[in-house]
Structures are given as structure tokens and as C-alpha cells.
XYZ file of N, CA, C and O in Angstrom:
836
model
N 0.853 -1.198 0.000
C 0.000 0.000 0.000
C 0.881 1.238 0.000
O 1.833 1.348 0.766
N 0.545 2.187 -0.858
C 1.339 3.408 -0.964
C 1.165 4.277 0.277
O 0.081 4.372 0.844
N 2.237 4.897 0.693
C 2.217 5.786 1.843
C 1.663 7.144 1.429
O 2.090 7.713 0.423
N 0.727 7.651 2.202
C 0.118 8.940 1.905
C 0.798 10.012 2.744
O 0.857 9.911 3.970
N 1.347 11.005 2.090
C 1.989 12.113 2.788
C 0.949 13.179 3.101
O 0.449 13.851 2.207
N 0.617 13.306 4.375
C -0.399 14.292 4.760
C 0.208 15.658 5.037
O -0.450 16.677 4.909
N 1.450 15.694 5.474
C 2.141 16.958 5.640
C 1.557 17.848 6.718
O 0.911 17.410 7.667
N 1.760 19.144 6.553
C 1.383 20.122 7.577
C -0.132 20.268 7.716
O -0.623 20.650 8.771
N -0.857 19.977 6.656
C -2.318 20.121 6.733
C -2.886 19.194 7.794
O -3.760 19.567 8.573
N -2.357 17.952 7.850
C -2.840 16.992 8.842
C -2.408 17.411 10.247
O -3.156 17.257 11.211
N -1.203 17.947 10.378
C -0.737 18.434 11.677
C -1.620 19.563 12.175
O -1.987 19.618 13.354
N -1.985 20.478 11.303
C -2.878 21.566 11.685
C -4.245 21.035 12.102
O -4.860 21.527 13.045
N -4.702 20.003 11.389
C -5.994 19.401 11.719
C -5.976 18.837 13.134
O -6.909 19.036 13.919
N -4.917 18.122 13.490
C -4.826 17.539 14.821
C -4.732 18.599 15.905
O -5.284 18.456 16.995
N -4.023 19.682 15.626
C -3.871 20.747 16.612
C -5.175 21.492 16.843
O -5.457 21.941 17.959
N -5.953 21.621 15.799
C -7.180 22.404 15.898
C -8.405 21.554 16.233
O -9.466 22.081 16.533
N -8.231 20.230 16.198
C -9.347 19.333 16.485
C -9.626 19.319 17.984
O -8.749 19.132 18.807
N -10.876 19.536 18.352
C -11.282 19.475 19.752
C -12.666 18.864 19.857
O -13.466 18.939 18.921
N -12.946 18.226 20.998
C -14.256 17.622 21.209
C -14.853 18.136 22.505
O -14.131 18.470 23.450
N -16.167 18.213 22.528
C -16.889 18.598 23.747
C -17.320 17.325 24.464
O -18.062 16.510 23.904
N -16.844 17.140 25.666
C -17.199 15.951 26.433
C -18.576 16.095 27.048
O -18.945 17.163 27.515
N -19.321 14.998 27.073
C -20.726 15.038 27.486
C -20.900 15.392 28.957
O -21.983 15.823 29.359
N -19.870 15.216 29.771
C -20.012 15.432 31.208
C -19.564 16.814 31.669
O -19.612 17.105 32.869
N -19.117 17.671 30.762
C -18.653 19.008 31.155
C -19.826 19.995 31.182
O -19.914 20.913 30.367
N -20.743 19.797 32.114
C -21.906 20.676 32.215
C -22.383 20.702 33.660
O -22.099 19.798 34.450
N -23.100 21.752 33.989
C -23.852 21.821 35.233
C -25.201 22.462 34.923
O -25.337 23.228 33.965
N -26.187 22.128 35.730
C -27.543 22.646 35.547
C -27.946 23.409 36.805
O -27.779 22.911 37.925
N -28.462 24.610 36.616
C -28.977 25.416 37.715
C -30.455 25.702 37.494
O -30.910 25.867 36.354
N -31.178 25.772 38.580
C -32.606 26.070 38.558
C -32.838 27.421 39.216
O -32.236 27.734 40.241
N -33.727 28.213 38.641
C -34.023 29.539 39.159
C -35.533 29.744 39.227
O -36.287 29.171 38.440
N -35.943 30.568 40.173
C -37.302 31.090 40.172
C -37.325 32.340 39.316
O -36.455 33.206 39.434
N -38.318 32.449 38.465
C -38.466 33.632 37.627
C -39.813 34.254 37.933
O -40.852 33.762 37.500
N -39.808 35.317 38.718
C -41.040 35.974 39.110
C -41.368 37.058 38.101
O -40.591 37.982 37.883
N -42.532 36.934 37.455
C -42.910 37.896 36.414
C -43.972 38.879 36.889
O -44.389 39.741 36.141
N -44.387 38.768 38.149
C -45.461 39.626 38.623
C -45.073 40.457 39.831
O -45.812 40.528 40.798
N -43.898 41.074 39.779
C -43.444 41.869 40.911
C -44.182 43.191 40.969
O -44.815 43.628 40.013
N -44.080 43.846 42.103
C -44.846 45.073 42.312
C -44.432 46.184 41.360
O -45.233 47.039 41.007
N -43.168 46.186 40.934
C -42.692 47.234 40.030
C -42.742 46.808 38.572
O -42.269 47.525 37.695
N -43.268 45.635 38.321
C -43.385 45.178 36.946
C -42.086 44.677 36.359
O -41.971 44.529 35.147
N -41.074 44.401 37.192
C -39.796 43.928 36.697
C -39.692 42.422 36.891
O -40.479 41.805 37.603
N -38.715 41.843 36.239
C -38.479 40.410 36.355
C -37.365 40.176 37.363
O -36.288 40.747 37.242
N -37.613 39.368 38.368
C -36.594 39.030 39.351
C -36.276 37.551 39.258
O -37.167 36.726 39.092
N -35.004 37.212 39.332
C -34.564 35.836 39.209
C -33.700 35.499 40.413
O -32.801 36.250 40.773
N -33.980 34.384 41.063
C -33.171 33.949 42.185
C -32.979 32.445 42.114
O -33.552 31.762 41.279
N -32.115 31.921 42.987
C -31.892 30.488 43.049
C -33.187 29.787 43.431
O -33.958 30.284 44.241
N -33.397 28.619 42.848
C -34.641 27.904 43.085
C -34.584 27.203 44.435
O -33.790 26.295 44.652
N -35.424 27.646 45.352
C -35.557 27.025 46.653
C -37.017 26.653 46.871
O -37.919 27.444 46.595
N -37.231 25.434 47.359
C -38.586 24.969 47.613
C -38.974 25.431 49.005
O -38.307 25.094 49.985
N -40.025 26.223 49.146
C -40.386 26.732 50.468
C -40.805 25.607 51.401
O -41.345 24.586 50.973
N -40.536 25.793 52.688
C -40.954 24.820 53.679
C -42.459 24.796 53.833
O -43.155 25.786 53.563
N -42.966 23.651 54.243
C -44.411 23.508 54.394
C -44.672 22.530 55.537
O -44.126 21.427 55.565
N -45.485 22.947 56.480
C -45.819 22.071 57.591
C -44.624 21.703 58.449
O -44.532 20.577 58.930
N -43.703 22.631 58.614
C -42.537 22.371 59.434
C -41.359 21.780 58.689
O -40.291 21.578 59.278
N -41.511 21.482 57.391
C -40.390 20.944 56.630
C -39.406 22.055 56.294
O -39.795 23.216 56.122
N -38.121 21.738 56.193
C -37.126 22.780 55.896
C -37.167 23.208 54.438
O -37.720 22.510 53.579
N -36.586 24.370 54.161
C -36.442 24.838 52.783
C -35.453 23.927 52.057
O -34.397 23.584 52.589
N -35.795 23.497 50.857
C -34.932 22.619 50.067
C -34.390 23.399 48.873
O -35.090 24.229 48.296
N -33.153 23.102 48.493
C -32.531 23.739 47.345
C -32.128 22.672 46.335
O -31.439 21.716 46.680
N -32.568 22.844 45.096
C -32.159 21.953 44.021
C -30.776 22.387 43.545
O -30.570 23.540 43.189
N -29.824 21.449 43.548
C -28.436 21.761 43.247
C -27.982 21.063 41.961
O -28.572 20.063 41.542
N -26.910 21.571 41.332
C -26.404 20.927 40.109
C -26.062 19.461 40.299
O -26.199 18.665 39.366
N -25.632 19.074 41.495
C -25.241 17.682 41.729
C -26.423 16.724 41.650
O -26.225 15.511 41.531
N -27.649 17.225 41.714
C -28.811 16.351 41.596
C -29.020 15.858 40.167
O -29.693 14.847 39.946
N -28.480 16.560 39.176
C -28.751 16.256 37.765
C -27.734 15.239 37.251
O -26.533 15.488 37.282
N -28.221 14.096 36.753
C -27.349 13.085 36.162
C -27.138 13.324 34.673
O -26.030 13.191 34.156
N -28.197 13.665 33.959
C -28.083 13.929 32.526
C -29.258 14.790 32.101
O -30.270 14.886 32.802
N -29.111 15.421 30.941
C -30.155 16.310 30.432
C -30.091 16.335 28.911
O -29.010 16.229 28.319
N -31.240 16.420 28.282
C -31.349 16.533 26.824
C -31.938 17.893 26.487
O -33.028 18.232 26.958
N -31.218 18.659 25.671
C -31.622 20.026 25.364
C -32.329 20.091 24.012
O -31.819 19.572 23.010
N -33.479 20.743 23.955
C -34.190 20.891 22.680
C -33.777 22.158 21.950
O -33.177 23.075 22.529
N -34.093 22.201 20.676
C -33.912 23.394 19.848
C -35.205 23.644 19.083
O -36.084 22.785 19.023
N -35.299 24.826 18.509
C -36.461 25.128 17.677
C -36.476 24.219 16.459
O -35.430 23.920 15.867
N -37.663 23.772 16.091
C -37.831 22.912 14.924
C -38.650 23.636 13.866
O -39.556 24.416 14.184
N -38.311 23.374 12.617
C -38.982 24.037 11.504
C -39.480 22.995 10.504
O -38.920 21.913 10.389
N -40.517 23.349 9.811
C -40.992 22.559 8.677
C -40.957 23.456 7.436
O -40.839 24.684 7.544
N -41.042 22.834 6.285
C -40.971 23.588 5.027
C -42.348 23.700 4.390
O -43.147 22.756 4.431
N -42.600 24.857 3.851
C -43.820 25.089 3.090
C -43.445 25.696 1.740
O -42.575 26.567 1.662
N -44.104 25.217 0.694
C -43.856 25.748 -0.632
C -44.776 26.913 -0.958
O -45.978 26.865 -0.666
N -44.201 27.973 -1.526
C -44.987 29.152 -1.915
C -44.558 29.580 -3.312
O -43.388 29.456 -3.695
N -45.529 30.086 -4.042
C -45.259 30.585 -5.385
C -44.859 32.050 -5.331
O -45.549 32.876 -4.713
N -43.733 32.349 -5.939
C -43.291 33.726 -6.127
C -43.231 33.969 -7.633
O -42.224 33.682 -8.287
N -44.353 34.480 -8.170
C -44.449 34.591 -9.617
C -44.433 33.193 -10.221
O -45.145 32.298 -9.766
N -43.585 32.956 -11.185
C -43.522 31.621 -11.813
C -42.635 30.634 -11.049
O -42.460 29.500 -11.495
N -42.068 31.066 -9.913
C -41.110 30.225 -9.198
C -41.729 29.662 -7.919
O -42.487 30.345 -7.214
N -41.386 28.429 -7.624
C -41.786 27.786 -6.373
C -40.595 27.807 -5.420
O -39.502 27.350 -5.766
N -40.840 28.358 -4.235
C -39.770 28.436 -3.253
C -40.258 27.849 -1.930
O -41.419 28.007 -1.556
N -39.338 27.161 -1.243
C -39.637 26.600 0.073
C -39.160 27.562 1.154
O -38.063 28.125 1.063
N -39.998 27.779 2.171
C -39.627 28.656 3.278
C -39.784 27.885 4.586
O -40.622 26.998 4.715
N -38.936 28.197 5.579
C -39.060 27.523 6.872
C -40.184 28.127 7.703
O -40.362 29.350 7.752
N -40.948 27.261 8.364
C -42.053 27.676 9.222
C -41.848 27.043 10.597
O -41.610 25.830 10.690
N -41.930 27.845 11.631
C -41.684 27.354 12.984
C -42.767 26.366 13.404
O -43.958 26.616 13.259
N -42.321 25.212 13.928
C -43.253 24.240 14.485
C -43.836 24.790 15.785
O -43.097 25.231 16.665
N -45.154 24.770 15.902
C -45.813 25.332 17.076
C -45.912 24.280 18.178
O -46.988 23.831 18.565
N -44.743 23.869 18.652
C -44.653 22.898 19.721
C -43.761 23.463 20.822
O -42.780 24.156 20.544
N -44.067 23.175 22.090
C -43.199 23.660 23.171
C -41.848 22.958 23.131
O -41.711 21.859 22.568
N -40.860 23.600 23.705
C -39.541 23.011 23.816
C -39.557 22.004 24.965
O -39.843 22.362 26.105
N -39.240 20.756 24.686
C -39.321 19.687 25.683
C -37.933 19.357 26.206
O -37.054 18.956 25.430
N -37.719 19.530 27.507
C -36.444 19.262 28.169
C -36.595 17.990 29.001
O -37.502 17.890 29.831
N -35.715 17.039 28.787
C -35.729 15.798 29.555
C -34.471 15.717 30.408
O -33.362 15.965 29.902
N -34.628 15.364 31.662
C -33.475 15.237 32.541
C -33.721 14.142 33.566
O -34.865 13.817 33.893
N -32.615 13.571 34.046
C -32.682 12.575 35.101
C -32.070 13.165 36.362
O -30.936 13.652 36.339
N -32.822 13.127 37.439
C -32.388 13.678 38.718
C -32.175 12.544 39.708
O -33.010 11.648 39.845
N -31.059 12.608 40.416
C -30.738 11.584 41.399
C -31.175 12.046 42.783
O -30.852 13.155 43.214
N -31.915 11.182 43.458
C -32.448 11.512 44.781
C -31.344 11.504 45.833
O -30.361 10.757 45.723
N -31.481 12.368 46.848
C -30.571 12.351 47.986
C -31.288 11.781 49.203
O -32.477 11.444 49.144
N -30.562 11.655 50.314
C -31.161 11.024 51.482
C -32.121 11.934 52.235
O -32.717 11.527 53.230
N -32.290 13.183 51.767
C -33.281 14.104 52.339
C -34.575 14.119 51.524
O -35.474 14.892 51.815
N -34.619 13.308 50.477
C -35.790 13.216 49.598
C -36.104 14.570 48.941
O -37.261 14.950 48.755
N -35.040 15.283 48.557
C -35.210 16.606 47.960
C -35.906 16.527 46.607
O -36.761 17.371 46.294
N -35.564 15.541 45.778
C -36.167 15.444 44.441
C -37.649 15.117 44.547
O -38.478 15.681 43.820
N -38.004 14.220 45.454
C -39.421 13.918 45.649
C -40.199 15.153 46.086
O -41.331 15.385 45.633
N -39.597 15.952 46.948
C -40.248 17.184 47.392
C -40.341 18.191 46.245
O -41.339 18.906 46.100
N -39.295 18.234 45.418
C -39.264 19.107 44.246
C -40.381 18.740 43.276
O -41.105 19.608 42.769
N -40.553 17.447 43.015
C -41.611 16.985 42.111
C -42.982 17.357 42.660
O -43.851 17.868 41.940
N -43.181 17.113 43.950
C -44.471 17.435 44.551
C -44.751 18.933 44.482
O -45.878 19.358 44.187
N -43.727 19.736 44.728
C -43.894 21.193 44.672
C -44.327 21.634 43.270
O -45.244 22.446 43.117
N -43.681 21.092 42.233
C -44.024 21.479 40.858
C -45.419 20.983 40.477
O -46.173 21.688 39.801
N -45.764 19.781 40.902
C -47.096 19.266 40.610
C -48.174 20.084 41.304
O -49.258 20.310 40.742
N -47.875 20.555 42.506
C -48.853 21.348 43.250
C -49.124 22.701 42.610
O -50.112 23.360 42.945
N -48.248 23.144 41.705
C -48.507 24.387 40.997
C -49.689 24.241 40.041
O -50.309 25.222 39.646
N -49.986 22.987 39.659
C -51.084 22.724 38.736
C -52.229 21.981 39.423
O -53.396 22.310 39.238
N -51.892 20.986 40.212
C -52.890 20.196 40.931
C -52.401 20.036 42.368
O -51.379 19.384 42.605
N -53.105 20.636 43.330
C -52.615 20.582 44.697
C -52.970 19.260 45.361
O -53.606 18.385 44.771
N -52.543 19.115 46.634
C -52.724 17.834 47.321
C -54.177 17.510 47.627
O -54.503 16.388 48.029
N -55.084 18.492 47.436
C -56.508 18.260 47.652
C -57.253 17.957 46.350
O -58.483 17.875 46.338
N -56.500 17.824 45.249
C -57.120 17.510 43.967
C -57.725 18.705 43.267
O -58.554 18.542 42.369
N -57.323 19.917 43.657
C -57.846 21.138 43.028
C -56.934 21.520 41.872
O -55.731 21.721 42.050
N -57.506 21.604 40.685
C -56.756 21.943 39.478
C -56.620 23.449 39.352
O -57.611 24.185 39.408
N -55.369 23.904 39.166
C -55.094 25.332 39.043
C -54.186 25.552 37.835
O -52.978 25.287 37.919
N -54.720 26.013 36.708
C -53.862 26.258 35.548
C -52.741 27.226 35.877
O -52.906 28.149 36.683
N -51.597 27.008 35.267
C -50.419 27.818 35.567
C -50.670 29.294 35.309
O -50.222 30.162 36.039
N -51.437 29.620 34.269
C -51.636 31.022 33.900
C -52.730 31.696 34.724
O -53.021 32.859 34.523
N -53.321 30.966 35.684
C -54.417 31.557 36.444
C -53.935 32.512 37.525
O -54.716 33.253 38.095
N -52.632 32.506 37.827
C -52.098 33.353 38.882
C -50.869 34.070 38.357
O -49.823 33.463 38.164
N -50.995 35.384 38.128
C -49.877 36.130 37.552
C -48.682 36.219 38.484
O -47.565 36.468 38.035
N -48.904 36.035 39.776
C -47.810 36.153 40.727
C -47.109 34.820 40.996
O -46.174 34.760 41.786
N -47.560 33.759 40.374
C -46.928 32.468 40.607
C -45.548 32.447 39.963
O -45.368 32.859 38.824
N -44.584 31.936 40.709
C -43.232 31.876 40.175
C -43.115 30.764 39.161
O -43.702 29.703 39.300
N -42.306 31.013 38.126
C -42.088 30.041 37.079
C -40.627 29.621 37.084
O -39.760 30.333 37.555
N -40.390 28.472 36.542
C -39.067 27.879 36.599
C -38.226 28.274 35.392
O -38.695 28.246 34.259
N -37.001 28.640 35.663
C -36.008 28.894 34.622
C -34.879 27.879 34.809
O -34.378 27.702 35.921
N -34.482 27.198 33.738
C -33.440 26.184 33.783
C -32.254 26.671 32.955
O -32.414 27.023 31.783
N -31.082 26.709 33.570
C -29.864 27.192 32.910
C -28.844 26.062 32.873
O -28.519 25.478 33.910
N -28.345 25.767 31.681
C -27.332 24.735 31.493
C -26.042 25.422 31.080
O -26.008 26.138 30.072
N -24.979 25.203 31.845
C -23.685 25.799 31.563
C -22.735 24.719 31.044
O -22.612 23.658 31.652
N -22.063 25.008 29.921
C -21.145 24.073 29.284
C -19.717 24.594 29.465
O -19.458 25.786 29.299
N -18.793 23.669 29.789
C -17.418 24.042 30.093
C -16.435 23.263 29.228
O -16.735 22.176 28.715
N -15.225 23.824 29.107
C -14.095 23.084 28.557
C -13.521 22.173 29.645
O -13.823 22.341 30.835
N -12.645 21.218 29.271
C -12.038 20.355 30.288
C -11.257 21.111 31.362
O -11.144 20.638 32.495
N -10.722 22.308 31.031
C -9.970 23.068 32.021
C -10.855 23.942 32.897
O -10.358 24.706 33.729
N -12.174 23.842 32.743
C -13.096 24.602 33.566
C -13.540 25.928 32.970
O -14.353 26.634 33.572
N -13.029 26.288 31.785
C -13.429 27.525 31.135
C -14.859 27.406 30.625
O -15.206 26.441 29.934
N -15.679 28.404 30.976
C -17.071 28.372 30.523
C -17.143 28.672 29.030
O -16.498 29.592 28.534
N -17.970 27.891 28.321
C -18.107 28.039 26.879
C -19.428 28.713 26.514
O -19.453 29.682 25.756
N -20.542 28.194 27.034
C -21.845 28.715 26.638
C -22.858 28.416 27.731
O -22.735 27.433 28.466
N -23.856 29.292 27.849
C -25.010 29.081 28.721
C -26.250 28.928 27.848
O -26.459 29.703 26.904
N -27.067 27.933 28.179
C -28.391 27.788 27.587
C -29.415 28.063 28.682
O -29.383 27.412 29.722
N -30.296 29.006 28.446
C -31.312 29.364 29.436
C -32.696 29.126 28.847
O -33.039 29.686 27.794
N -33.491 28.294 29.526
C -34.858 27.975 29.096
C -35.839 28.641 30.056
O -35.719 28.488 31.278
N -36.820 29.345 29.498
C -37.711 30.188 30.286
C -39.134 29.620 30.320
O -39.563 28.927 29.415
N -39.852 29.999 31.400
C -41.254 29.608 31.593
C -41.411 28.079 31.532
O -42.290 27.560 30.852
N -40.554 27.392 32.250
C -40.606 25.927 32.253
C -41.672 25.436 33.232
O -41.879 26.015 34.289
N -42.321 24.359 32.859
C -43.273 23.722 33.759
C -43.154 22.208 33.607
O -42.757 21.696 32.548
N -43.463 21.509 34.672
C -43.342 20.058 34.683
C -44.410 19.424 33.806
O -45.587 19.775 33.894
N -43.997 18.461 32.987
C -44.945 17.751 32.122
C -45.141 16.307 32.573
O -46.258 15.887 32.846
N -44.068 15.523 32.640
C -44.202 14.125 33.046
C -43.092 13.761 34.029
O -42.017 14.381 34.051
N -43.366 12.724 34.827
C -42.416 12.200 35.808
C -42.417 10.681 35.691
O -43.477 10.054 35.612
N -41.235 10.085 35.703
C -41.147 8.629 35.658
C -41.547 8.039 37.004
O -41.557 8.714 38.037
N -41.871 6.764 36.992
C -42.209 6.076 38.231
C -40.961 5.860 39.086
O -39.845 5.763 38.571
N -41.161 5.774 40.384
C -40.066 5.527 41.324
C -40.152 4.093 41.825
O -41.214 3.653 42.258
N -39.032 3.385 41.758
C -39.003 1.985 42.179
C -38.091 1.825 43.381
O -36.903 2.175 43.325
N -38.640 1.283 44.475
C -37.851 0.897 45.645
C -37.736 -0.618 45.647
O -38.707 -1.334 45.378
N -36.555 -1.139 45.946
C -36.315 -2.569 45.771
C -35.313 -3.046 46.823
O -34.180 -2.545 46.883
N -35.709 -4.019 47.651
C -34.820 -4.570 48.672
C -33.648 -5.339 48.070
O -32.620 -5.537 48.724
N -33.782 -5.786 46.826
C -32.725 -6.585 46.212
C -31.729 -5.750 45.429
O -30.851 -6.296 44.755
N -31.829 -4.443 45.495
C -30.952 -3.565 44.712
C -30.295 -2.527 45.624
O -30.870 -2.125 46.639
N -29.094 -2.137 45.267
C -28.424 -1.043 45.970
C -28.218 0.159 45.063
O -27.346 0.997 45.307
N -29.000 0.235 43.982
C -28.904 1.357 43.060
C -29.476 2.627 43.677
O -30.359 2.578 44.541
N -28.969 3.754 43.221
C -29.492 5.040 43.672
C -30.856 5.298 43.042
O -31.116 4.910 41.897
N -31.740 5.943 43.792
C -33.054 6.317 43.278
C -32.906 7.528 42.364
O -32.229 8.508 42.696
N -33.534 7.472 41.207
C -33.526 8.606 40.287
C -34.870 8.692 39.591
O -35.598 7.704 39.498
N -35.190 9.878 39.113
C -36.426 10.128 38.374
C -36.102 10.863 37.091
O -35.265 11.770 37.082
N -36.785 10.484 36.017
C -36.673 11.204 34.759
C -37.842 12.167 34.647
O -39.005 11.755 34.727
N -37.533 13.447 34.499
C -38.547 14.496 34.425
C -38.528 15.132 33.038
O -37.462 15.305 32.442
N -39.697 15.447 32.529
C -39.828 16.173 31.270
C -40.460 17.525 31.561
O -41.504 17.606 32.217
N -39.814 18.593 31.098
C -40.317 19.952 31.239
C -40.609 20.515 29.857
O -39.951 20.155 28.871
N -41.555 21.411 29.789
C -41.780 22.208 28.592
C -41.369 23.647 28.870
O -41.557 24.150 29.983
N -40.818 24.294 27.849
C -40.399 25.690 27.963
C -40.965 26.484 26.798
O -41.206 25.939 25.711
N -41.171 27.782 27.021
C -41.699 28.644 25.959
C -40.618 29.047 24.961
O -40.851 29.067 23.753
N -39.419 29.389 25.471
C -38.342 29.856 24.590
C -37.019 29.707 25.327
O -36.995 29.413 26.537
N -35.920 29.890 24.597
C -34.615 29.804 25.236
C -33.656 30.812 24.617
O -33.899 31.370 23.543
N -32.556 31.064 25.328
C -31.525 31.978 24.853
C -30.161 31.335 25.071
O -30.020 30.394 25.860
N -29.159 31.833 24.369
C -27.790 31.350 24.520
C -26.859 32.519 24.776
O -27.086 33.631 24.292
N -25.810 32.251 25.558
C -24.778 33.248 25.831
C -23.431 32.571 25.700
O -23.133 31.618 26.412
N -22.593 33.056 24.764
C -21.294 32.454 24.492
C -20.189 33.224 25.192
O -20.251 34.444 25.353
N -19.152 32.480 25.609
C -17.997 33.060 26.284
C -16.732 32.699 25.505
O -16.614 31.607 24.964
N -15.770 33.634 25.486
C -14.438 33.355 24.931
C -14.523 32.676 23.567
O -14.088 31.532 23.380
N -15.075 33.400 22.622
C -15.203 32.838 21.277
C -13.822 32.518 20.717
O -12.910 33.346 20.777
N -13.629 31.315 20.180
C -12.303 30.933 19.671
C -11.973 31.673 18.392
O -12.864 32.127 17.670
N -10.670 31.819 18.078
C -10.299 32.446 16.801
C -10.701 31.569 15.635
O -10.876 30.353 15.769
N -10.822 32.189 14.488
C -11.181 31.444 13.286
C -10.078 30.444 12.956
O -8.883 30.768 13.075
N -10.425 29.218 12.579
C -9.399 28.216 12.267
C -8.619 28.585 11.027
O -9.090 29.319 10.151
N -7.375 28.083 10.959
C -6.527 28.323 9.807
C -7.028 27.517 8.615
O -7.223 26.301 8.749
N -7.275 28.140 7.485
C -7.756 27.373 6.314
C -6.749 26.325 5.881
O -5.530 26.543 5.941
N -7.237 25.178 5.471
C -6.369 24.107 4.972
C -6.340 24.181 3.450
O -7.395 24.087 2.814
N -5.176 24.361 2.851
C -5.110 24.445 1.374
C -5.620 23.150 0.754
O -5.271 22.057 1.191
N -6.435 23.305 -0.268
C -7.015 22.137 -0.910
C -6.026 21.451 -1.859
O -6.255 20.297 -2.266
N -4.940 22.129 -2.211
C -3.996 21.548 -3.178
C -2.835 20.838 -2.501
O -1.826 20.537 -3.124
N -2.945 20.586 -1.196
C -1.881 19.874 -0.486
C -2.399 18.555 0.042
O -3.566 18.411 0.311
């Protein structure tokens, strides 16, 4: 077999090649209050208020095992422009669905978190309360931060107006020593991105080498 001389182009490729590892992320939860007295938006760390003597619980990044991030989806529609047919993108009218797995701690924080979110729609007495029925109700904001291996922040994804959609079943088992976890699905209205330390443009590789 003939030896292929890749030369400097291949060396440049190796130097500039980088991968994003799936575990270089953290997830933060925030309360987003949209009905303040001054009409401003206030955002704070998500803490579950105490109830019936229970302590205040805080959802922390360490509770999140994995998360799947959605993006906007589009479909194509054909339209006539004079004698020409052109396809244009049309936004799919579906909420952004976020799926994540949360690992329970020995204080049962995730179970309390799930109950708190469910009570925003259906309380413990079976009373249904639509989310939009109370302008002062706090809504959930989920922020995912992505890092390089050296800890440098790369990008933030922020999902707004999130609400709980589905929760997986919880299994307790005397024959297992596995950690308890729940898979939660949230819907969001929209999201934003914030980039940090944008890398320089890569060096072009000559096509004739």
C-alpha cells in the first residue's frame, strides 16, 4: 500500500481538532417571578419553600445526572413567487421539551421538588389550578452551563417559563443497591444562549496539499 503524505495540513488538523465531552456541564434552577410590584423580572436560586414544618430545600447541580436540550424545529412550506416555487421555513408550534434525570438524595429533595411542581397545577386536595391563572406564581427557569475540560465556561443555555410535564415512576427494591432517580420532562416557551471566549477562526487548509 502506498504511503500517503499528509504533511502540515494533517498536523494543523490535529492541533485544531477538539471535542466537547458530554459530562462538562452543570444545571442550575431559578425562580423567575414575572409579577413583581414594580413590573420587573426578578430571578433567584430555586428554593422549595418549607411547608408544615419541613425545611427549605434547594435543588443543586449535583442532583442532575443527565439532560437533553431541545432546539427550535422548523418545517418547510412551498410558496409561489411569480412563476417560481420556493420553500420557506415555518416554525413548528410545539413547546420546547427538556428531559433530565435527577438523582435523589437522602433528604428526599427530588421527591419534594416533584411534589412542589405538581402542586402548581394540581394541589394535594385535587384542586386543578392552571399555571396562567395566577400572575404572581413563580415560574421555573433552567440554565445549562457548558465548560471546557480546564473549567473555562463556553456557553449558557437558558430555558424560560418551564413547567413540569411528566415524571417517571419511582421503584424501591430490597434486592438492589442502586441510587433512586427520576426522569422528568419539562416544557419551555423559549430559550436563549450566551457564548464566552469565542475561539479564533481556524486556519484554512489548502485544498492543493
